[in-house]
Amino acid sequence: MHPNPKEVLHICYGSGNSVKALTRHDPERIDVVELSPHVEEASDYFWTNERVIHDPRVNLIVEDGRNFLLGTDRMYDVISLEPPNIYTAGVVNLYSQEFYEA
């Protein structure tokens, strides 16, 4: 929906397929905030993401997505997220009105 996204934030890496889709829009930088430190080592097992974690534009930040947004001054052209279902432990704050307003 953004005509020329240069700075992108994606919260919740998962298998990396959504991040790979973001690279197709040719951003300069994609900050990926992920709570689990193990996604980097597991990422290569998902062939569909085409090893996107190794793309030089992708910057993996291991942190809580909500806390990251509250603590950063960086502005993004696009913010996307793909959190687990709301009933998954620890993700309820990614579904709050306050989070989307931030």
mmCIF file of C-alpha atoms in Angstrom:
data_model
loop_
_atom_site.group_PDB
_atom_site.id
_atom_site.type_symbol
_atom_site.label_atom_id
_atom_site.label_comp_id
_atom_site.label_asym_id
_atom_site.label_seq_id
_atom_site.Cartn_x
_atom_site.Cartn_y
_atom_site.Cartn_z
ATOM 1 C CA MET A 1 0.000 0.000 0.000
ATOM 2 C CA HIS A 2 3.033 2.278 0.317
ATOM 3 C CA PRO A 3 4.311 3.435 -3.087
ATOM 4 C CA ASN A 4 8.023 3.350 -2.220
ATOM 5 C CA PRO A 5 8.844 1.767 1.163
ATOM 6 C CA LYS A 6 12.472 2.262 2.192
ATOM 7 C CA GLU A 7 12.373 1.590 5.946
ATOM 8 C CA VAL A 8 10.263 -1.396 6.996
ATOM 9 C CA LEU A 9 9.571 -2.964 10.378
ATOM 10 C CA HIS A 10 8.208 -6.500 10.642
ATOM 11 C CA ILE A 11 7.235 -7.961 14.014
ATOM 12 C CA CYS A 12 7.228 -11.746 14.512
ATOM 13 C CA TYR A 13 9.541 -13.501 12.058
ATOM 14 C CA GLY A 14 7.970 -16.967 12.219
ATOM 15 C CA SER A 15 9.182 -18.945 9.206
ATOM 16 C CA GLY A 16 10.327 -15.821 7.339
ATOM 17 C CA ASN A 17 7.905 -16.014 4.430
ATOM 18 C CA SER A 18 6.318 -12.632 5.151
ATOM 19 C CA VAL A 19 9.738 -11.016 5.419
ATOM 20 C CA LYS A 20 10.674 -12.541 2.064
ATOM 21 C CA ALA A 21 7.510 -11.038 0.587
ATOM 22 C CA LEU A 22 8.566 -7.625 1.910
ATOM 23 C CA THR A 23 11.886 -7.830 0.029
ATOM 24 C CA ARG A 24 9.961 -7.927 -3.253
ATOM 25 C CA HIS A 25 9.130 -4.241 -2.729
ATOM 26 C CA ASP A 26 12.857 -3.382 -2.685
ATOM 27 C CA PRO A 27 13.173 -1.608 0.675
ATOM 28 C CA GLU A 28 16.569 -0.369 1.826
ATOM 29 C CA ARG A 29 16.163 -1.802 5.322
ATOM 30 C CA ILE A 30 13.906 -4.338 7.030
ATOM 31 C CA ASP A 31 14.096 -4.463 10.810
ATOM 32 C CA VAL A 32 12.640 -7.739 12.039
ATOM 33 C CA VAL A 33 11.716 -7.897 15.707
ATOM 34 C CA GLU A 34 11.338 -11.419 17.052
ATOM 35 C CA LEU A 35 11.015 -12.593 20.634
ATOM 36 C CA SER A 36 12.703 -15.958 20.112
ATOM 37 C CA PRO A 37 16.483 -15.984 19.621
ATOM 38 C CA HIS A 38 16.198 -19.363 17.879
ATOM 39 C CA VAL A 39 14.478 -18.192 14.699
ATOM 40 C CA GLU A 40 17.778 -17.260 13.100
ATOM 41 C CA GLU A 41 19.146 -20.796 13.324
ATOM 42 C CA ALA A 42 15.797 -22.365 12.396
ATOM 43 C CA SER A 43 15.140 -20.038 9.457
ATOM 44 C CA ASP A 44 17.171 -21.994 6.930
ATOM 45 C CA TYR A 45 14.968 -25.065 7.441
ATOM 46 C CA PHE A 46 12.104 -23.215 5.742
ATOM 47 C CA TRP A 47 13.114 -23.319 2.068
ATOM 48 C CA THR A 48 10.178 -21.127 1.039
ATOM 49 C CA ASN A 49 11.734 -18.047 2.656
ATOM 50 C CA GLU A 50 14.716 -18.330 0.279
ATOM 51 C CA ARG A 51 17.238 -17.724 3.122
ATOM 52 C CA VAL A 52 15.908 -14.181 3.613
ATOM 53 C CA ILE A 53 17.512 -13.951 7.052
ATOM 54 C CA HIS A 54 20.859 -13.640 5.220
ATOM 55 C CA ASP A 55 19.694 -10.742 3.046
ATOM 56 C CA PRO A 56 21.922 -7.759 3.951
ATOM 57 C CA ARG A 57 18.854 -5.523 4.202
ATOM 58 C CA VAL A 58 17.364 -7.692 6.965
ATOM 59 C CA ASN A 59 18.292 -6.708 10.503
ATOM 60 C CA LEU A 60 17.120 -9.225 13.134
ATOM 61 C CA ILE A 61 16.382 -7.713 16.536
ATOM 62 C CA VAL A 62 15.668 -10.198 19.322
ATOM 63 C CA GLU A 63 13.235 -8.338 21.533
ATOM 64 C CA ASP A 64 9.566 -8.054 22.400
ATOM 65 C CA GLY A 65 7.854 -6.258 19.499
ATOM 66 C CA ARG A 66 5.708 -4.009 21.645
ATOM 67 C CA ASN A 67 8.626 -2.970 23.851
ATOM 68 C CA PHE A 68 10.742 -2.302 20.782
ATOM 69 C CA LEU A 69 8.147 0.078 19.362
ATOM 70 C CA LEU A 70 7.805 1.880 22.680
ATOM 71 C CA GLY A 71 11.575 2.341 22.942
ATOM 72 C CA THR A 72 12.614 3.327 19.420
ATOM 73 C CA ASP A 73 12.723 6.741 17.796
ATOM 74 C CA ARG A 74 13.119 5.225 14.326
ATOM 75 C CA MET A 75 10.321 5.946 11.888
ATOM 76 C CA TYR A 76 9.192 3.358 9.344
ATOM 77 C CA ASP A 77 7.388 3.655 6.029
ATOM 78 C CA VAL A 78 5.652 0.344 6.672
ATOM 79 C CA ILE A 79 5.076 -1.675 9.841
ATOM 80 C CA SER A 80 3.786 -5.195 9.400
ATOM 81 C CA LEU A 81 3.284 -7.979 11.856
ATOM 82 C CA GLU A 82 2.214 -11.547 11.926
ATOM 83 C CA PRO A 83 1.855 -12.553 15.567
ATOM 84 C CA PRO A 84 0.657 -15.944 16.715
ATOM 85 C CA ASN A 85 -2.998 -16.381 17.603
ATOM 86 C CA ILE A 86 -4.273 -14.248 20.458
ATOM 87 C CA TYR A 87 -4.627 -17.245 22.773
ATOM 88 C CA THR A 88 -0.857 -17.937 22.560
ATOM 89 C CA ALA A 89 0.944 -16.993 25.768
ATOM 90 C CA GLY A 90 2.656 -13.616 25.691
ATOM 91 C CA VAL A 91 1.144 -12.113 22.537
ATOM 92 C CA VAL A 92 -1.989 -10.471 23.885
ATOM 93 C CA ASN A 93 -0.312 -7.024 23.908
ATOM 94 C CA LEU A 94 0.181 -7.247 20.142
ATOM 95 C CA TYR A 95 -3.592 -7.251 19.792
ATOM 96 C CA SER A 96 -4.348 -4.184 21.918
ATOM 97 C CA GLN A 97 -5.641 -0.827 20.759
ATOM 98 C CA GLU A 98 -2.684 0.849 22.503
ATOM 99 C CA PHE A 99 -0.235 -1.211 20.467
ATOM 100 C CA TYR A 100 -1.811 -0.219 17.149
ATOM 101 C CA GLU A 101 -1.935 3.425 18.199
ATOM 102 C CA ALA A 102 1.788 3.338 19.031
#
